[in-house]
mmCIF file of N, CA and C and ligand atoms in Angstrom:
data_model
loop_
_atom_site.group_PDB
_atom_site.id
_atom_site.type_symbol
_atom_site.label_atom_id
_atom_site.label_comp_id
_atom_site.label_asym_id
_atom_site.label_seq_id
_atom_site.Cartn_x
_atom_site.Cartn_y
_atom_site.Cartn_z
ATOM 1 N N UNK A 241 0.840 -1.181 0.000
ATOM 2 C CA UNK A 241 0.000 0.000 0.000
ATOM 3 C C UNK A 241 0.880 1.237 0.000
ATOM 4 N N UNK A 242 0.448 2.078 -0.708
ATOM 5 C CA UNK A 242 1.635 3.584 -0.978
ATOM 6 C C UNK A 242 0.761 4.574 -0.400
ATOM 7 N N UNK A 243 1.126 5.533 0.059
ATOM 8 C CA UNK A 243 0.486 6.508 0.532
ATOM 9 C C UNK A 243 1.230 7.891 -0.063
ATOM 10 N N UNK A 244 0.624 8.736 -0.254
ATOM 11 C CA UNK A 244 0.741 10.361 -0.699
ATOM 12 C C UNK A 244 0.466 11.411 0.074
ATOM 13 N N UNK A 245 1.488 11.867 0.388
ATOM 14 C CA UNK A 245 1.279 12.951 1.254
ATOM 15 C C UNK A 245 1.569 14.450 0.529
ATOM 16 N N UNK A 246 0.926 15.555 0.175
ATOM 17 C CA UNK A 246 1.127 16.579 -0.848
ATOM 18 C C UNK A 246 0.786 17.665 0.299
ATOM 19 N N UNK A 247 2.306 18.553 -0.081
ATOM 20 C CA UNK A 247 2.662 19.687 1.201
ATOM 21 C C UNK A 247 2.174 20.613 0.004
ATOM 22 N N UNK A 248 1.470 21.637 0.660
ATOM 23 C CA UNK A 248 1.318 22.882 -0.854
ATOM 24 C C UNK A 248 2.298 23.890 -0.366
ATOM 25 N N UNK A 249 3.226 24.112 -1.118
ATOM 26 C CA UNK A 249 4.204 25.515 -0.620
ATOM 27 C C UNK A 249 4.215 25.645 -2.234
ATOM 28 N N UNK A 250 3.376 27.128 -1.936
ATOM 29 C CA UNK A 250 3.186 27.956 -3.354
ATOM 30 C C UNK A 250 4.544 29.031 -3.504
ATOM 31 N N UNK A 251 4.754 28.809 -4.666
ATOM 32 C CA UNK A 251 6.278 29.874 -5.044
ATOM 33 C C UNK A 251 5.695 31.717 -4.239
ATOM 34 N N UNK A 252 6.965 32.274 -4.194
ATOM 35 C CA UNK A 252 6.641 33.408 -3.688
ATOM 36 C C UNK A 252 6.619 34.422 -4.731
ATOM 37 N N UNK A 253 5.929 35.061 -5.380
ATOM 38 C CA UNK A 253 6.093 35.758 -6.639
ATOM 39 C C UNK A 253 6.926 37.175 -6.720
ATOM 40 N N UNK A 254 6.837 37.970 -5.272
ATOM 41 C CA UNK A 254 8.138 39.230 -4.603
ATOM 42 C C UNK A 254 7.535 39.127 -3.446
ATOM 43 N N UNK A 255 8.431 39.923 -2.777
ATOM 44 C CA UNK A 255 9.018 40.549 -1.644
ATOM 45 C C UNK A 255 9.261 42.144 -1.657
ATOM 46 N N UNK A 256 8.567 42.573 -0.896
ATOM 47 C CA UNK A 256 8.775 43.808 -0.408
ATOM 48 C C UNK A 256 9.422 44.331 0.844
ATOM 49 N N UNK A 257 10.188 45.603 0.858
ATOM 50 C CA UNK A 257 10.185 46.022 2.358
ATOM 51 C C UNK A 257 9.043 46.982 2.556
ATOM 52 N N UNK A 258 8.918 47.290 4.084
ATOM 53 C CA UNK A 258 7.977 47.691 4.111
ATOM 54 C C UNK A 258 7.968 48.569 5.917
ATOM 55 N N UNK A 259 7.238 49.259 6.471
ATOM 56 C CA UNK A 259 6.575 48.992 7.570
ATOM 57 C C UNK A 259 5.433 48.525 8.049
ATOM 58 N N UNK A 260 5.171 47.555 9.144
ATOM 59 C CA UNK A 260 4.138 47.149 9.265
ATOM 60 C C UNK A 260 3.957 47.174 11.259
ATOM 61 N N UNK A 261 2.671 47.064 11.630
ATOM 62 C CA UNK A 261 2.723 47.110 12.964
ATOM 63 C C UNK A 261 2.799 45.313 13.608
ATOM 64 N N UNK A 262 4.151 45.717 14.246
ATOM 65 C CA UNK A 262 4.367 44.220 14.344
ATOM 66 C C UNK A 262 3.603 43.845 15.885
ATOM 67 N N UNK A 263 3.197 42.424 15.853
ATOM 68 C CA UNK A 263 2.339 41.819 17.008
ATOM 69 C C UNK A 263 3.144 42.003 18.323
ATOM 70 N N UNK A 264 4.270 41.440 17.686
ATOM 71 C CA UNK A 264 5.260 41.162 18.927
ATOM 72 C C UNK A 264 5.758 42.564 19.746
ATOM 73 N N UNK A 265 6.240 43.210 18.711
ATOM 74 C CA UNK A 265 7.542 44.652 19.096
ATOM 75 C C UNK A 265 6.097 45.585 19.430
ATOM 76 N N UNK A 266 4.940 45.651 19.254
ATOM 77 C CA UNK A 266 3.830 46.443 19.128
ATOM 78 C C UNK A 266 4.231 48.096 18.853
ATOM 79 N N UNK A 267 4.759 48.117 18.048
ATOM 80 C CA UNK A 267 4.771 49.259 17.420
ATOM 81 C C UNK A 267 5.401 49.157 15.735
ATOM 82 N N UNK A 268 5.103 49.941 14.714
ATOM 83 C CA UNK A 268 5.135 49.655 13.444
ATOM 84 C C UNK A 268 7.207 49.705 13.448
ATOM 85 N N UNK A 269 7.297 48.327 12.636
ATOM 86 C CA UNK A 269 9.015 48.018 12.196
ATOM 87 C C UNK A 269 9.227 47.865 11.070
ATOM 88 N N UNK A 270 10.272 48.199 10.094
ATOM 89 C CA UNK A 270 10.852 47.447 9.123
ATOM 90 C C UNK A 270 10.524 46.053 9.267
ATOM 91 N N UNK A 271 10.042 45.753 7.696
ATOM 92 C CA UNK A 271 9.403 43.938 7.340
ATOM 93 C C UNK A 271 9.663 43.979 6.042
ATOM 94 N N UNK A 272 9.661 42.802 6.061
ATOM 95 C CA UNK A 272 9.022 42.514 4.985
ATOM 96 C C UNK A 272 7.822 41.584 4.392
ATOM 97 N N UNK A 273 7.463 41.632 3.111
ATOM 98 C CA UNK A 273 6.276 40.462 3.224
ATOM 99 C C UNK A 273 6.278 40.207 1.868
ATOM 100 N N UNK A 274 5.615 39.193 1.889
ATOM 101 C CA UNK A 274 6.284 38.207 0.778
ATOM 102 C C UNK A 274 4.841 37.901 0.532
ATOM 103 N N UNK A 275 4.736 37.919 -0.956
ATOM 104 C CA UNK A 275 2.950 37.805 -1.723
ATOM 105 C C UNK A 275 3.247 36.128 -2.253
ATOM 106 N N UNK A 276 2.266 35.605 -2.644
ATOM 107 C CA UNK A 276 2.654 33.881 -2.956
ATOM 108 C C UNK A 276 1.640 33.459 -4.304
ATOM 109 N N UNK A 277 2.121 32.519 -5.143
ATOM 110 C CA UNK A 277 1.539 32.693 -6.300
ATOM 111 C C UNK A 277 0.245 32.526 -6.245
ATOM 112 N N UNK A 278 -0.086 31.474 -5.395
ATOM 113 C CA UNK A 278 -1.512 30.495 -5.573
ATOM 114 C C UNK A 278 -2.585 31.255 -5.113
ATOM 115 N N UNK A 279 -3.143 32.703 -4.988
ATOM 116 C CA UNK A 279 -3.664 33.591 -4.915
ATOM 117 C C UNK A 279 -4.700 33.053 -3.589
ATOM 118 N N UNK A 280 -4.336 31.959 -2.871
ATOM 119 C CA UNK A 280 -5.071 31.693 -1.849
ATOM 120 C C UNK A 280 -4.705 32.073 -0.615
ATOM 121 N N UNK A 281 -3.247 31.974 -0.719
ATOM 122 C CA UNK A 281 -3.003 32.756 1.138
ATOM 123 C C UNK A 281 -2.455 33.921 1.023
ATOM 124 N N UNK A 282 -2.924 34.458 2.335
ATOM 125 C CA UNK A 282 -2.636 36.062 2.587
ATOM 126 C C UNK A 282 -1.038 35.802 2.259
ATOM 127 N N UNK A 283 -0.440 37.089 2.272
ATOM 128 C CA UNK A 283 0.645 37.347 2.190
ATOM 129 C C UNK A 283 1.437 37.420 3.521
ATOM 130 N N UNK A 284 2.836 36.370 3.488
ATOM 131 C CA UNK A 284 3.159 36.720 5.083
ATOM 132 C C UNK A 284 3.945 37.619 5.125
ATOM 133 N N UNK A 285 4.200 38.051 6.768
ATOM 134 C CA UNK A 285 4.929 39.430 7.327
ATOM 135 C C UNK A 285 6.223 39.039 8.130
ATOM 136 N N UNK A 286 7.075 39.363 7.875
ATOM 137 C CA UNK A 286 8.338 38.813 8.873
ATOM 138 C C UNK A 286 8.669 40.662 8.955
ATOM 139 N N UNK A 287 8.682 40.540 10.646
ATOM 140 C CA UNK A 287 9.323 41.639 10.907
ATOM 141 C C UNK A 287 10.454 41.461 11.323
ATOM 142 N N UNK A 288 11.630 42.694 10.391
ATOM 143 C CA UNK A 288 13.039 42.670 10.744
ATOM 144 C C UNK A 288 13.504 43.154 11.971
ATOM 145 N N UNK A 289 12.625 43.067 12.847
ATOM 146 C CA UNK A 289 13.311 43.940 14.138
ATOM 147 C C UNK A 289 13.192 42.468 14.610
ATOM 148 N N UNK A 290 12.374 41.842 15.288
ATOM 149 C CA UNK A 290 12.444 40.578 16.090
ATOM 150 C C UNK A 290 12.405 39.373 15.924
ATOM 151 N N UNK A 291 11.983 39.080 13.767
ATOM 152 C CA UNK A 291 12.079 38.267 13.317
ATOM 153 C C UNK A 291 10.760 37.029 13.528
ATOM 154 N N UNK A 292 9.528 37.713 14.237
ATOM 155 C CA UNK A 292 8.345 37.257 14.107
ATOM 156 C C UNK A 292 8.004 37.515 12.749
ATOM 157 N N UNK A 293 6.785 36.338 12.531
ATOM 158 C CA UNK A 293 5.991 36.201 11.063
ATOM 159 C C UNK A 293 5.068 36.250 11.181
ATOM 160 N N UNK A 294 3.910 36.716 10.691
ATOM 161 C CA UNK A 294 2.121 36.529 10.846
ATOM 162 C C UNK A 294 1.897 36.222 9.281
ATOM 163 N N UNK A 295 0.443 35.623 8.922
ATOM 164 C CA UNK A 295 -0.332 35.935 7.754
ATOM 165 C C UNK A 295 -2.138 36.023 7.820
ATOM 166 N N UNK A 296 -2.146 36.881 7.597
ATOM 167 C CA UNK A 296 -3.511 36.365 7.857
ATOM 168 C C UNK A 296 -3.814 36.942 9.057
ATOM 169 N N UNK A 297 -3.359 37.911 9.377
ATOM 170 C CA UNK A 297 -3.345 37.883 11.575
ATOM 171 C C UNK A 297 -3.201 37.015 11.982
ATOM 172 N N UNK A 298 -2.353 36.033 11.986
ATOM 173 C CA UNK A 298 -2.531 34.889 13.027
ATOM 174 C C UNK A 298 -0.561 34.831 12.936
ATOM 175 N N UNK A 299 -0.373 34.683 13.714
ATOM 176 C CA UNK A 299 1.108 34.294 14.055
ATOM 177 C C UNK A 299 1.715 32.832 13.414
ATOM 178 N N UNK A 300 2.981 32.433 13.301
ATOM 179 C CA UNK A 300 3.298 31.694 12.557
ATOM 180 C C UNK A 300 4.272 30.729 13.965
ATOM 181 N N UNK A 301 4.389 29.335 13.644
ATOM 182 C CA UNK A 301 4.519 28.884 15.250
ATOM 183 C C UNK A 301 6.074 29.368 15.039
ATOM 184 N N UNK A 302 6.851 29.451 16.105
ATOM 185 C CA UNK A 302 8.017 29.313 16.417
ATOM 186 C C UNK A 302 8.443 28.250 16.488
ATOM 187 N N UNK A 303 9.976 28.123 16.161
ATOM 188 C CA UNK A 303 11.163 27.029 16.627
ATOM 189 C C UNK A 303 11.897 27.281 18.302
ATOM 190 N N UNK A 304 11.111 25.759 18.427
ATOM 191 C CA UNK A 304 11.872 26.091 19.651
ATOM 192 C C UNK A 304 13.317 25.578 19.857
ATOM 193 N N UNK A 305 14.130 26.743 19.403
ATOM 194 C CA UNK A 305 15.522 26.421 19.250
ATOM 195 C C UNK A 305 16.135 28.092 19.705
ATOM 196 N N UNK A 306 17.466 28.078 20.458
ATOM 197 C CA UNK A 306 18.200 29.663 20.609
ATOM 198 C C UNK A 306 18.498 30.145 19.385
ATOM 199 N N UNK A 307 18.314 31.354 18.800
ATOM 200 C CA UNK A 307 19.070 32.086 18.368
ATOM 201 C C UNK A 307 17.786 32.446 17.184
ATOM 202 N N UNK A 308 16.868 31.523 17.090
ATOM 203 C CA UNK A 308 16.143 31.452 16.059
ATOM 204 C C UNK A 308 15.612 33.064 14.984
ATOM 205 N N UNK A 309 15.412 33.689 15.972
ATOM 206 C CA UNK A 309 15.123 35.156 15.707
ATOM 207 C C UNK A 309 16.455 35.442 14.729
ATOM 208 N N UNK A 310 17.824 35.757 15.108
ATOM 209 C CA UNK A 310 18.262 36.259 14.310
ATOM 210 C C UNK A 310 18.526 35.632 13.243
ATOM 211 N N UNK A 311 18.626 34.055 13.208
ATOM 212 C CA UNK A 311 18.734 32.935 11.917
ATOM 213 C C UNK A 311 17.530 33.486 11.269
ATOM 214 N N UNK A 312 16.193 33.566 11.509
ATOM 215 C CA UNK A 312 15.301 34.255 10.606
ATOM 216 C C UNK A 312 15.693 35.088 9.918
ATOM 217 N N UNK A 313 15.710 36.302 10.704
ATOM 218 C CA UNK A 313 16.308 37.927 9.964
ATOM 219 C C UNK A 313 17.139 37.573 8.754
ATOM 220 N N UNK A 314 18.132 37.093 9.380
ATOM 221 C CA UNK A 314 19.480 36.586 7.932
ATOM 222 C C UNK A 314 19.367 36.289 7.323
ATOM 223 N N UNK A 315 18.188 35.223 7.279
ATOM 224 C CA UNK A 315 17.758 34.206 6.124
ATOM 225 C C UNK A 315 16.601 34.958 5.247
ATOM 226 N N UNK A 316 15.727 36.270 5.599
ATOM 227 C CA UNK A 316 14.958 36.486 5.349
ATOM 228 C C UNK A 316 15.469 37.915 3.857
ATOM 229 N N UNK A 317 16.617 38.457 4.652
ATOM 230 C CA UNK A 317 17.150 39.473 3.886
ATOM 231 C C UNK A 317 18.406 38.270 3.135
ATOM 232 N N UNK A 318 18.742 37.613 3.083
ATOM 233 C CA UNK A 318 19.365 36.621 2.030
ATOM 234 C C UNK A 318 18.535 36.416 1.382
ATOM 235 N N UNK A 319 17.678 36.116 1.045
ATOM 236 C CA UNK A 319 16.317 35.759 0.163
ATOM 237 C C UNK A 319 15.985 36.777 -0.321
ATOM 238 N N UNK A 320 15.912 37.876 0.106
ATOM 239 C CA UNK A 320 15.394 39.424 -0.417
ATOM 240 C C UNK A 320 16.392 39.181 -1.677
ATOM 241 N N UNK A 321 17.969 39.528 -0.998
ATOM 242 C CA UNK A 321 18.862 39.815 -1.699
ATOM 243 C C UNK A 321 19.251 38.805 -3.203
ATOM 244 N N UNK A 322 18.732 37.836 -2.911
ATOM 245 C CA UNK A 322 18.845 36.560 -3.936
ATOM 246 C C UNK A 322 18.287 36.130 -4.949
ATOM 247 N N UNK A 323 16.875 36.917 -4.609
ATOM 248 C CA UNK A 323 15.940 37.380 -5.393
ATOM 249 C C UNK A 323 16.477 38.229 -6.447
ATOM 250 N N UNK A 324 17.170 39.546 -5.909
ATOM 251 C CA UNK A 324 17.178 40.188 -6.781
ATOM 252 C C UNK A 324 19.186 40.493 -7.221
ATOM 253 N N UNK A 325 19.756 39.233 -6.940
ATOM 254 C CA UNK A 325 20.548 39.275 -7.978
ATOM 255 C C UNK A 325 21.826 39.927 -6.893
ATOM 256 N N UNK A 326 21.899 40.035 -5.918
ATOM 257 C CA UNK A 326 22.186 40.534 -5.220
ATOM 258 C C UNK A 326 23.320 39.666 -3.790
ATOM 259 N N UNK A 327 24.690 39.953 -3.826
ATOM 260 C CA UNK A 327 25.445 39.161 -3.126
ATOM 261 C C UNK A 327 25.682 39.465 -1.456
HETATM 262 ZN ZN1 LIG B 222 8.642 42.581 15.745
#
């Protein structure tokens, strides 16, 4: 017996910076947010100050691992930058 398991992770079509009012820092930070092709989910928000994500209003779970916040940030503006061609 085979079984199928199908994850949907829709391509991200851009990335913007931006300000947005973040949940966490509660006051508006540098973000960014990232729009996705499959025109079904909101667009998510990673704010660059603390490296929380929402979509949709709803928060995105955390890793429970140290340092995670700034491994976000890095990874989030590497991706910006990679996008656009950028070392
Ligand atoms: Zn924040």
């Amino acid at each position: 017996m085979s079984a199928y398991i199908h994850i949907h992770a829709p391509a991200i079509t851009h990335s913007v910076f931006t300000a947005e009012c973040c949940p966490d820092c509660q006051r508006p930070e540098p973000a960014m947010v990232r729009e996705f092709t499959d025109g079904y989910n909101d667009p998510e928000v990673i704010c660059l100050c603390c490296g929380e994500s929402w979509s949709g209003g709803y928060l995105w779970p955390k890793p429970f691992e140290r340092g995670w916040r700034q491994r976000r940030i890095a990874q989030v503006i590497a991706a910006f930058n990679a996008e656009r061609g950028i070392m």
